[in-house]
Every structure is written in C-alpha cells, then in structure tokens.
C-alpha cells in the first residue's frame, strides 16, 4: 500500500508531540516547612495560609521575574530531625528559598541544611532570639518579632506604670522557657524584682497552685510569658477564680484571636504585646485581599506568612535572577513595608544582622471586654 | 490554712478526673487484660462533643452531657468491634489489640485535628464560672460538680460490681475467662460492655475537665499518662483504687507545686516519680483485689 507523504508528516508531528511534551513554563520553587500535626500547628497553620495567599496574589499579578511561584509545602510535625530532612528534600527538589514556620528548635535544625547547601532560609514568625546567634549561618534570616523585643516593648509600657515587683508565669514549652528567660532578664534590668516565677506544665488540669503562690508573693504586676494557649487560658481562669487584681501583661500569644472565644468573659483589661495594628492602612488592604481570596477574615498570624512570602518575592525580583547567592545579597538589602509591625515600620537587616523586625515595631494593646482593643503603647518609648 | 483548704478542692477535682480516666482503663483491663492507651483520646473526643453540643447545637448542659455520653458508649462499642474482637477471635496475642488500640489513638486524634482547627475550643461549665464557699472550703462551681459527679459514678460502679449479677459476671471473667465461659457467661458481651463503659468513663472525664482546660487535639496524652499513673497507684483490682490513686496523685502534684521549695519545673516530675516508686515497691497498687474465702 502506498503511504502518502502527507500522512507520514502528520504521523511524525503527532509522534513528536507525544514524545517531546511542550516545554513547561519554569516556576520559582519556594519551600515551606510547616507543622501540620504537632505542637506548632496552631501557629503554623494560619501562617502557612498567609503564605499561600501571598503567593496567589503575586502569581495573579504575573509572578516574579515572569515566572509563577510554586510552593512546595512539607510537614515536619514540629520535630527538629524531621525539619532537617524536609529541608534537604526541598533543596533536592529545586527550592531556591525555604520559609520555616514550625517550632523554633525545628527551624534551628533545618538551618544545618540551609548552611550546608547555601540555600536562603527565613522564618517570618519564630521569635526565639537564639535562631540567629547559635549558628553562624549567613543564609538564614528572621523577621518574626524577637522575644527580647516583646519584653522590651512590654517593659517600656510597664515603665510608665512604675511597677516594682513582678510575678512571672510561663509554660514548659521550649519557646515558653526561652521567653521566660528573656522576660526575667529584662525585668531585672529594669529594676523590677521578680518575686514569684511559676510554670504551668502542658497538660495541667489546674493552675490554682501556681496562682496561689503568685497571690502570696503580692506582686504589682503579673507577666505572662507562656505560649501554649490552653495553658494560658487555664492560668487566666485561676487568676480570675482566686480574685487576683494585679494587672496582667501578656506575651504576643494573647494576640491570637482564639482567646476571644475560649476565654470569653475573662479578658477585660489584659494588656498584651502585638505586632498587628488594625488601624494601619497596610493591614486594612491585607484583610480585604485575604477575604477576597479565601472568603474568610484573617488575623495577625496570617499576616506573618503573607509578609514573609511577599518579602521573599521582593528579594528575588531585586536579585534579577533565580540564583541563591544573588537572592542572599538581595535579602540582606531588604527595605520592605509589610502588614506586620507598628505604623511606618519596615523590615530591614542592618549590616551584619539577620534579624529584620524593627525593635520599635511592636505595640501594646488592651482587651476591652472580650475584644482586642486599642493600641496603648508603641515601640520602646512612645505612649499613646 | 485558707490556701490549703482552697487547694484541697482543686486537687480533689483534678484527682477525680484522673480517677475517672483510671476507671476507664480498669473497666477494660479487668475482663480482657488489654491496656487501652487511647483512653486519653476518648476523653478528648468527649470534650469536643461538649463544645459541639453546647456551642454549635445550642443544647442545654444536661442534654448535651447525656448526648455526648451516649455517643461515647457507641464509640467504645465500635472500638471493641473494630480493633479488639477480630483479633481476639483469631487467637492473636494480647499485644495485638493493644497495638491496634494505639492505632485508634492516632485515628481519633487526627480525625479531630482535621475536623477542627488546632486552637483550643470552649467546653461549657455545668453551672457557670462562679465560685462557691462551703464552710472553710472554697472552689469553683465546676470543681464541686466534678467531685460530686465522680463520687456518684464510683458509687454506682461499686454497686454494679458488688451487688449485681452482671457485675459478678465481670468479676468472674476477670478472674478466669475460660472458667467464666464454661459457666455460660457471654465473653463477647462482657468485653463489649467493658469497652463501652470504659469509653463512657473516659468521656465523662473529658467533658468535665474540658471546661477548665478547653478542648484541644493534644489534650489526650497527658490525661492518659495521669490516669495510668493513678491506676498503678490505686491498683487494678478494685474500682475504689482508681479513685484513691487519682486523688493521691493530684494532691501530690498540686501540694508539691504550691509548697515544695523546688523549682517549678521539677514539680512536673511528680507523677512519673510516683509511677516509678509504686512499680518498684508496690506494683499491685495500694488496694489489692478481694480474695474469695
């Protein structure tokens, strides 16, 4: 049978299409290490959602350097060894940047991989001060508000109240212990005597023994450095049950909106440090974007992830290439206004530093009834 | 003295919760020899049930409590049918259902984790957040409610095992499964009832303590550890041992935190210290099973 030349050409084209698929558009691969099942999940989940919204917004505007962002999300279960394994997996899969939003020890362990592979890594949310000091890793940055900044902001506010004696309460999580250390050190430097230091264990069924000790010590103020929400609520319940009247100053954990439902009726007058000023124009724009994309209202934790994603995209854009060394240089030169922080705050990394949250960028707010109320203090020296 | 008496109410309430979890273990261990480490997760399920019935379904507290306990009886029954009976009927060693129940632990926890957000959820109080003073004693309404409810449950459990034929069947199976079967006792029914009742006891613990600690997906393991420690202290042989063990553990915990001149962090080692001491010195627990004359 004679086969026409046209038929042969058509078959050849079809074969070529089948064997050689169209060259897929390259993406910019950003790795995200989160905690989907472990103790960091209450924080990591909304932060990851913020990253996803940030990436979606950037892709809707054409991506970065003409390429879409591809998020590769891995779950480290809050475990340091798994976090390092996931970091290695992401690097091997082509990630040019890693965002870590799990527990502080897990982020720390993942740094061993970012250092060894010279892959830029950033945590937009972890507040452990030791993340940039324990390992000399020029490929790691931290834009979460440091525990030391939190305590300095709270102390700046406390300084306006002339407190002399403080009780300090924390929990037995790694971050809670780290924050308690910084809070204690900060209180002592401010000449505020720590007359009682109590710890509420994860899984405790009562905080009355600890609050009785606080009551017996008769402090001017109670400072909460805990980061476990359920245990903080337990402490708050005991505080109210035992009729304690001294003011309660709390870490930024109290800024998580869940307190308004799980500690209803118990919050009025509690002051807490936060990195989210709802009156800020960038916050209003973010809330509108998030609602449009997801149909839900965001809260402060979403903002960390959203800022982290946009900051990374900004760095890649300024780097001009998807090259790890160029991205590293660009990150270090960041000058970025995000959602988080007080009005006017920008993320910047001073020379030789890899922490980018402005020391004057936190605010102190007060619960009014069960609602997160107004800002009463900004940074480390500006009372409202 | 005021602090001590105030603390006694708080410790008694916590002890009652530990006692209920220990009772859950005991009800399942006695007739089957199976340790169900998922009891903590059963308590967690009930705490979330409390949130759902009160906050989402708007049921009254009594109706919500009854609904949750009924569901927990069903969960216990289902657990036995899925994870225990098939293995026992195939003659599997005792370790097999224990491992299967560890699998159920993961299933329960991850189901909740995927259904709800990772944040804690409010569980209703029986009589609100107020405080009650009974003579020299003072404590929250919930603490007194936990104590009263637990005493009623243990009184009922004691009556069941000591004064009813069904309870005697339980004891017979606990003493000798083969002989009990030969005497015509339906082993499968006793096992099912044990798991259902155990889930009910764990569920009651969860919904009672959930009002204080909130419902969250990680609340199960600490309760399981505390309940198991209470069981070891009190002994597996008698129902009242579970309550005694729970009370001793809770008092030791809270009095240590309040009065011991040691760093707060060390006080959390108290349950494990107790566990080790009792396993070494008195592994059968404080109360031994009654011997037949």
PDB file of N, CA and C in Angstrom, chain A residues 36-39 41-42 45 172 197-199 201-206 208-210 212-213 215-216 229-230 233-234 237 240-242 258 261-262 266, chain B residues 2-3 6-7 10 14 18 110 113 118-122 125 129-131 140 209 211-214 216-218 222-223 226 254 257-258 264-265 268:
ATOM      1  N   UNK A  36       1.932  20.433  60.559  1.00  0.00           N
ATOM      2  CA  UNK A  36       0.509  20.175  60.325  1.00  0.00           C
ATOM      3  C   UNK A  36      -0.129  19.342  61.417  1.00  0.00           C
ATOM      4  N   UNK A  37       0.698  18.705  62.263  1.00  0.00           N
ATOM      5  CA  UNK A  37       0.094  17.786  63.232  1.00  0.00           C
ATOM      6  C   UNK A  37       0.640  17.972  64.649  1.00  0.00           C
ATOM      7  N   UNK A  38       1.725  18.715  64.802  1.00  0.00           N
ATOM      8  CA  UNK A  38       2.390  18.783  66.096  1.00  0.00           C
ATOM      9  C   UNK A  38       2.024  20.023  66.884  1.00  0.00           C
ATOM     10  N   UNK A  39       2.833  20.342  67.919  1.00  0.00           N
ATOM     11  CA  UNK A  39       2.501  21.432  68.827  1.00  0.00           C
ATOM     12  C   UNK A  39       2.537  22.824  68.209  1.00  0.00           C
ATOM     13  N   UNK A  41       1.242  23.548  65.329  1.00  0.00           N
ATOM     14  CA  UNK A  41       0.151  23.659  64.357  1.00  0.00           C
ATOM     15  C   UNK A  41      -0.735  24.895  64.574  1.00  0.00           C
ATOM     16  N   UNK A  42      -1.082  25.260  65.823  1.00  0.00           N
ATOM     17  CA  UNK A  42      -1.942  26.443  65.995  1.00  0.00           C
ATOM     18  C   UNK A  42      -1.360  27.717  65.385  1.00  0.00           C
ATOM     19  N   UNK A  45      -0.303  26.746  60.992  1.00  0.00           N
ATOM     20  CA  UNK A  45      -1.380  26.615  60.002  1.00  0.00           C
ATOM     21  C   UNK A  45      -1.822  27.967  59.457  1.00  0.00           C
ATOM     22  N   UNK A 172       6.029  25.028  80.016  1.00  0.00           N
ATOM     23  CA  UNK A 172       7.235  24.225  79.838  1.00  0.00           C
ATOM     24  C   UNK A 172       7.539  23.897  78.373  1.00  0.00           C
ATOM     25  N   UNK A 197       8.156  33.168  90.333  1.00  0.00           N
ATOM     26  CA  UNK A 197       8.287  32.667  88.961  1.00  0.00           C
ATOM     27  C   UNK A 197       7.650  31.292  88.901  1.00  0.00           C
ATOM     28  N   UNK A 198       6.566  31.171  88.166  1.00  0.00           N
ATOM     29  CA  UNK A 198       5.793  29.935  88.153  1.00  0.00           C
ATOM     30  C   UNK A 198       5.741  29.332  86.760  1.00  0.00           C
ATOM     31  N   UNK A 199       5.495  28.025  86.735  1.00  0.00           N
ATOM     32  CA  UNK A 199       5.463  27.300  85.471  1.00  0.00           C
ATOM     33  C   UNK A 199       4.216  26.435  85.428  1.00  0.00           C
ATOM     34  N   UNK A 201       2.640  23.344  83.450  1.00  0.00           N
ATOM     35  CA  UNK A 201       3.047  22.286  82.520  1.00  0.00           C
ATOM     36  C   UNK A 201       1.976  22.050  81.476  1.00  0.00           C
ATOM     37  N   UNK A 202       2.435  21.663  80.289  1.00  0.00           N
ATOM     38  CA  UNK A 202       1.484  21.256  79.247  1.00  0.00           C
ATOM     39  C   UNK A 202       0.652  20.096  79.768  1.00  0.00           C
ATOM     40  N   UNK A 203      -0.638  20.179  79.641  1.00  0.00           N
ATOM     41  CA  UNK A 203      -1.493  19.095  80.112  1.00  0.00           C
ATOM     42  C   UNK A 203      -1.958  19.250  81.554  1.00  0.00           C
ATOM     43  N   UNK A 204      -1.584  20.321  82.220  1.00  0.00           N
ATOM     44  CA  UNK A 204      -2.037  20.529  83.602  1.00  0.00           C
ATOM     45  C   UNK A 204      -3.555  20.682  83.629  1.00  0.00           C
ATOM     46  N   UNK A 205      -4.172  20.230  84.734  1.00  0.00           N
ATOM     47  CA  UNK A 205      -5.627  20.351  84.855  1.00  0.00           C
ATOM     48  C   UNK A 205      -6.028  21.498  85.767  1.00  0.00           C
ATOM     49  N   UNK A 206      -5.053  22.138  86.389  1.00  0.00           N
ATOM     50  CA  UNK A 206      -5.360  23.291  87.241  1.00  0.00           C
ATOM     51  C   UNK A 206      -4.134  24.173  87.344  1.00  0.00           C
ATOM     52  N   UNK A 208      -4.314  26.585  89.834  1.00  0.00           N
ATOM     53  CA  UNK A 208      -4.555  27.239  91.128  1.00  0.00           C
ATOM     54  C   UNK A 208      -3.343  27.214  92.055  1.00  0.00           C
ATOM     55  N   UNK A 209      -2.567  26.105  92.105  1.00  0.00           N
ATOM     56  CA  UNK A 209      -1.379  26.155  92.979  1.00  0.00           C
ATOM     57  C   UNK A 209      -0.435  27.285  92.594  1.00  0.00           C
ATOM     58  N   UNK A 210      -0.213  27.438  91.281  1.00  0.00           N
ATOM     59  CA  UNK A 210       0.701  28.487  90.818  1.00  0.00           C
ATOM     60  C   UNK A 210       0.143  29.876  91.131  1.00  0.00           C
ATOM     61  N   UNK A 212      -1.940  30.656  93.480  1.00  0.00           N
ATOM     62  CA  UNK A 212      -1.897  30.881  94.933  1.00  0.00           C
ATOM     63  C   UNK A 212      -0.528  31.417  95.338  1.00  0.00           C
ATOM     64  N   UNK A 213       0.521  30.840  94.730  1.00  0.00           N
ATOM     65  CA  UNK A 213       1.873  31.314  95.045  1.00  0.00           C
ATOM     66  C   UNK A 213       2.047  32.761  94.590  1.00  0.00           C
ATOM     67  N   UNK A 215      -0.347  34.965  94.350  1.00  0.00           N
ATOM     68  CA  UNK A 215      -1.121  35.774  95.302  1.00  0.00           C
ATOM     69  C   UNK A 215      -0.345  35.996  96.588  1.00  0.00           C
ATOM     70  N   UNK A 216       0.312  34.934  97.056  1.00  0.00           N
ATOM     71  CA  UNK A 216       1.073  35.045  98.307  1.00  0.00           C
ATOM     72  C   UNK A 216       2.270  35.993  98.158  1.00  0.00           C
ATOM     73  N   UNK A 229      -1.645  28.115  74.319  1.00  0.00           N
ATOM     74  CA  UNK A 229      -2.920  28.811  74.518  1.00  0.00           C
ATOM     75  C   UNK A 229      -3.776  28.146  75.597  1.00  0.00           C
ATOM     76  N   UNK A 230      -3.920  26.817  75.541  1.00  0.00           N
ATOM     77  CA  UNK A 230      -4.782  26.144  76.522  1.00  0.00           C
ATOM     78  C   UNK A 230      -4.277  26.380  77.947  1.00  0.00           C
ATOM     79  N   UNK A 233      -5.003  29.911  79.065  1.00  0.00           N
ATOM     80  CA  UNK A 233      -6.406  30.066  79.464  1.00  0.00           C
ATOM     81  C   UNK A 233      -6.613  29.495  80.872  1.00  0.00           C
ATOM     82  N   UNK A 234      -5.960  28.384  81.141  1.00  0.00           N
ATOM     83  CA  UNK A 234      -6.039  27.785  82.480  1.00  0.00           C
ATOM     84  C   UNK A 234      -5.523  28.773  83.528  1.00  0.00           C
ATOM     85  N   UNK A 237      -8.022  31.564  84.021  1.00  0.00           N
ATOM     86  CA  UNK A 237      -9.172  31.118  84.813  1.00  0.00           C
ATOM     87  C   UNK A 237      -8.826  31.122  86.295  1.00  0.00           C
ATOM     88  N   UNK A 240      -8.661  34.668  87.674  1.00  0.00           N
ATOM     89  CA  UNK A 240      -9.981  35.244  87.961  1.00  0.00           C
ATOM     90  C   UNK A 240     -10.640  34.536  89.146  1.00  0.00           C
ATOM     91  N   UNK A 241     -10.524  33.198  89.213  1.00  0.00           N
ATOM     92  CA  UNK A 241     -11.162  32.435  90.289  1.00  0.00           C
ATOM     93  C   UNK A 241     -10.630  32.865  91.658  1.00  0.00           C
ATOM     94  N   UNK A 242      -9.321  33.104  91.738  1.00  0.00           N
ATOM     95  CA  UNK A 242      -8.721  33.454  93.022  1.00  0.00           C
ATOM     96  C   UNK A 242      -8.833  34.953  93.305  1.00  0.00           C
ATOM     97  N   UNK A 258      -8.204  33.538  69.068  1.00  0.00           N
ATOM     98  CA  UNK A 258      -8.948  32.435  69.681  1.00  0.00           C
ATOM     99  C   UNK A 258      -9.282  32.729  71.143  1.00  0.00           C
ATOM    100  N   UNK A 261     -12.817  33.666  72.062  1.00  0.00           N
ATOM    101  CA  UNK A 261     -13.882  32.670  72.188  1.00  0.00           C
ATOM    102  C   UNK A 261     -13.614  31.702  73.338  1.00  0.00           C
ATOM    103  N   UNK A 262     -12.371  31.311  73.537  1.00  0.00           N
ATOM    104  CA  UNK A 262     -12.104  30.277  74.532  1.00  0.00           C
ATOM    105  C   UNK A 262     -11.929  30.868  75.938  1.00  0.00           C
ATOM    106  N   UNK A 266     -13.244  36.689  80.453  1.00  0.00           N
ATOM    107  CA  UNK A 266     -12.089  36.690  81.348  1.00  0.00           C
ATOM    108  C   UNK A 266     -11.008  37.685  80.935  1.00  0.00           C
TER     109      UNK A 266
ATOM    110  N   UNK B   2      -6.077  28.774 104.732  1.00  0.00           N
ATOM    111  CA  UNK B   2      -7.059  29.085 103.679  1.00  0.00           C
ATOM    112  C   UNK B   2      -6.582  28.535 102.344  1.00  0.00           C
ATOM    113  N   UNK B   3      -5.296  28.769 102.041  1.00  0.00           N
ATOM    114  CA  UNK B   3      -4.745  28.280 100.775  1.00  0.00           C
ATOM    115  C   UNK B   3      -4.837  26.760 100.688  1.00  0.00           C
ATOM    116  N   UNK B   6      -8.401  25.672 100.105  1.00  0.00           N
ATOM    117  CA  UNK B   6      -8.782  26.053  98.745  1.00  0.00           C
ATOM    118  C   UNK B   6      -8.162  25.079  97.744  1.00  0.00           C
ATOM    119  N   UNK B   7      -6.896  24.771  97.985  1.00  0.00           N
ATOM    120  CA  UNK B   7      -6.171  23.860  97.099  1.00  0.00           C
ATOM    121  C   UNK B   7      -6.735  22.445  97.175  1.00  0.00           C
ATOM    122  N   UNK B  10      -9.414  22.071  94.631  1.00  0.00           N
ATOM    123  CA  UNK B  10      -8.851  21.987  93.283  1.00  0.00           C
ATOM    124  C   UNK B  10      -8.190  20.621  93.065  1.00  0.00           C
ATOM    125  N   UNK B  14      -9.201  17.614  90.390  1.00  0.00           N
ATOM    126  CA  UNK B  14      -8.246  17.017  89.441  1.00  0.00           C
ATOM    127  C   UNK B  14      -8.109  15.525  89.706  1.00  0.00           C
ATOM    128  N   UNK B  18      -8.575  12.286  87.187  1.00  0.00           N
ATOM    129  CA  UNK B  18      -7.606  11.199  86.998  1.00  0.00           C
ATOM    130  C   UNK B  18      -8.258   9.860  87.351  1.00  0.00           C
ATOM    131  N   UNK B 110      -6.144  12.424  64.926  1.00  0.00           N
ATOM    132  CA  UNK B 110      -6.025  13.053  63.612  1.00  0.00           C
ATOM    133  C   UNK B 110      -7.399  13.423  63.049  1.00  0.00           C
ATOM    134  N   UNK B 113      -8.102  16.613  64.638  1.00  0.00           N
ATOM    135  CA  UNK B 113      -7.170  17.618  64.130  1.00  0.00           C
ATOM    136  C   UNK B 113      -7.573  18.105  62.743  1.00  0.00           C
ATOM    137  N   UNK B 118      -6.482  23.837  64.980  1.00  0.00           N
ATOM    138  CA  UNK B 118      -5.603  23.428  66.076  1.00  0.00           C
ATOM    139  C   UNK B 118      -5.778  24.240  67.354  1.00  0.00           C
ATOM    140  N   UNK B 119      -6.613  25.261  67.330  1.00  0.00           N
ATOM    141  CA  UNK B 119      -6.804  26.086  68.527  1.00  0.00           C
ATOM    142  C   UNK B 119      -7.693  25.384  69.542  1.00  0.00           C
ATOM    143  N   UNK B 120      -7.584  25.760  70.822  1.00  0.00           N
ATOM    144  CA  UNK B 120      -8.496  25.204  71.829  1.00  0.00           C
ATOM    145  C   UNK B 120      -9.922  25.710  71.617  1.00  0.00           C
ATOM    146  N   UNK B 121     -10.886  24.902  72.050  1.00  0.00           N
ATOM    147  CA  UNK B 121     -12.296  25.256  71.927  1.00  0.00           C
ATOM    148  C   UNK B 121     -12.937  25.283  73.313  1.00  0.00           C
ATOM    149  N   UNK B 122     -13.903  26.180  73.533  1.00  0.00           N
ATOM    150  CA  UNK B 122     -14.526  26.268  74.865  1.00  0.00           C
ATOM    151  C   UNK B 122     -15.485  25.102  75.094  1.00  0.00           C
ATOM    152  N   UNK B 125     -19.307  25.006  81.148  1.00  0.00           N
ATOM    153  CA  UNK B 125     -19.358  24.692  82.576  1.00  0.00           C
ATOM    154  C   UNK B 125     -20.778  24.213  82.909  1.00  0.00           C
ATOM    155  N   UNK B 129     -19.115  30.003  85.599  1.00  0.00           N
ATOM    156  CA  UNK B 129     -17.721  30.175  86.027  1.00  0.00           C
ATOM    157  C   UNK B 129     -17.597  30.594  87.487  1.00  0.00           C
ATOM    158  N   UNK B 130     -18.630  30.622  88.262  1.00  0.00           N
ATOM    159  CA  UNK B 130     -18.594  31.205  89.597  1.00  0.00           C
ATOM    160  C   UNK B 130     -17.814  30.405  90.622  1.00  0.00           C
ATOM    161  N   UNK B 131     -17.786  30.943  91.835  1.00  0.00           N
ATOM    162  CA  UNK B 131     -17.058  30.340  92.939  1.00  0.00           C
ATOM    163  C   UNK B 131     -18.018  30.085  94.090  1.00  0.00           C
ATOM    164  N   UNK B 140     -14.272  26.485  92.641  1.00  0.00           N
ATOM    165  CA  UNK B 140     -15.176  26.832  91.548  1.00  0.00           C
ATOM    166  C   UNK B 140     -16.389  25.898  91.548  1.00  0.00           C
ATOM    167  N   UNK B 209     -13.419  17.869  82.673  1.00  0.00           N
ATOM    168  CA  UNK B 209     -12.170  18.631  82.784  1.00  0.00           C
ATOM    169  C   UNK B 209     -12.034  19.620  81.624  1.00  0.00           C
ATOM    170  N   UNK B 211     -14.000  21.788  80.572  1.00  0.00           N
ATOM    171  CA  UNK B 211     -14.444  23.140  80.909  1.00  0.00           C
ATOM    172  C   UNK B 211     -13.270  23.984  81.441  1.00  0.00           C
ATOM    173  N   UNK B 212     -12.319  23.335  82.101  1.00  0.00           N
ATOM    174  CA  UNK B 212     -11.156  24.061  82.636  1.00  0.00           C
ATOM    175  C   UNK B 212     -10.023  24.160  81.631  1.00  0.00           C
ATOM    176  N   UNK B 213      -9.726  23.038  80.972  1.00  0.00           N
ATOM    177  CA  UNK B 213      -8.529  23.022  80.133  1.00  0.00           C
ATOM    178  C   UNK B 213      -8.833  23.272  78.665  1.00  0.00           C
ATOM    179  N   UNK B 214     -10.110  23.419  78.314  1.00  0.00           N
ATOM    180  CA  UNK B 214     -10.528  23.624  76.919  1.00  0.00           C
ATOM    181  C   UNK B 214     -10.301  22.354  76.107  1.00  0.00           C
ATOM    182  N   UNK B 216      -8.827  20.569  73.096  1.00  0.00           N
ATOM    183  CA  UNK B 216      -7.825  20.707  72.034  1.00  0.00           C
ATOM    184  C   UNK B 216      -7.239  19.348  71.718  1.00  0.00           C
ATOM    185  N   UNK B 217      -6.716  19.254  70.488  1.00  0.00           N
ATOM    186  CA  UNK B 217      -6.408  17.929  69.960  1.00  0.00           C
ATOM    187  C   UNK B 217      -5.225  17.259  70.654  1.00  0.00           C
ATOM    188  N   UNK B 218      -4.462  18.000  71.435  1.00  0.00           N
ATOM    189  CA  UNK B 218      -3.324  17.406  72.144  1.00  0.00           C
ATOM    190  C   UNK B 218      -3.630  17.111  73.616  1.00  0.00           C
ATOM    191  N   UNK B 222      -1.570  13.664  77.901  1.00  0.00           N
ATOM    192  CA  UNK B 222      -1.324  13.928  79.331  1.00  0.00           C
ATOM    193  C   UNK B 222      -2.375  13.277  80.242  1.00  0.00           C
ATOM    194  N   UNK B 223      -3.637  13.300  79.823  1.00  0.00           N
ATOM    195  CA  UNK B 223      -4.691  12.665  80.630  1.00  0.00           C
ATOM    196  C   UNK B 223      -4.456  11.159  80.705  1.00  0.00           C
ATOM    197  N   UNK B 226      -1.645  10.536  83.196  1.00  0.00           N
ATOM    198  CA  UNK B 226      -2.070  10.767  84.582  1.00  0.00           C
ATOM    199  C   UNK B 226      -3.033   9.679  85.042  1.00  0.00           C
ATOM    200  N   UNK B 254      -0.263  18.921  93.203  1.00  0.00           N
ATOM    201  CA  UNK B 254      -0.598  20.316  93.492  1.00  0.00           C
ATOM    202  C   UNK B 254       0.039  20.806  94.785  1.00  0.00           C
ATOM    203  N   UNK B 257       3.662  21.597  93.903  1.00  0.00           N
ATOM    204  CA  UNK B 257       3.791  22.877  93.201  1.00  0.00           C
ATOM    205  C   UNK B 257       3.631  24.036  94.184  1.00  0.00           C
ATOM    206  N   UNK B 258       2.677  23.898  95.098  1.00  0.00           N
ATOM    207  CA  UNK B 258       2.357  25.024  95.986  1.00  0.00           C
ATOM    208  C   UNK B 258       3.357  25.188  97.105  1.00  0.00           C
ATOM    209  N   UNK B 264       9.835  25.291  89.916  1.00  0.00           N
ATOM    210  CA  UNK B 264       8.513  24.895  89.409  1.00  0.00           C
ATOM    211  C   UNK B 264       8.624  23.766  88.392  1.00  0.00           C
ATOM    212  N   UNK B 265       9.670  23.779  87.590  1.00  0.00           N
ATOM    213  CA  UNK B 265       9.821  22.764  86.553  1.00  0.00           C
ATOM    214  C   UNK B 265       9.935  21.359  87.106  1.00  0.00           C
ATOM    215  N   UNK B 268       6.699  18.978  87.877  1.00  0.00           N
ATOM    216  CA  UNK B 268       6.012  18.180  86.863  1.00  0.00           C
ATOM    217  C   UNK B 268       6.537  16.750  86.807  1.00  0.00           C
TER     218      UNK B 268
END
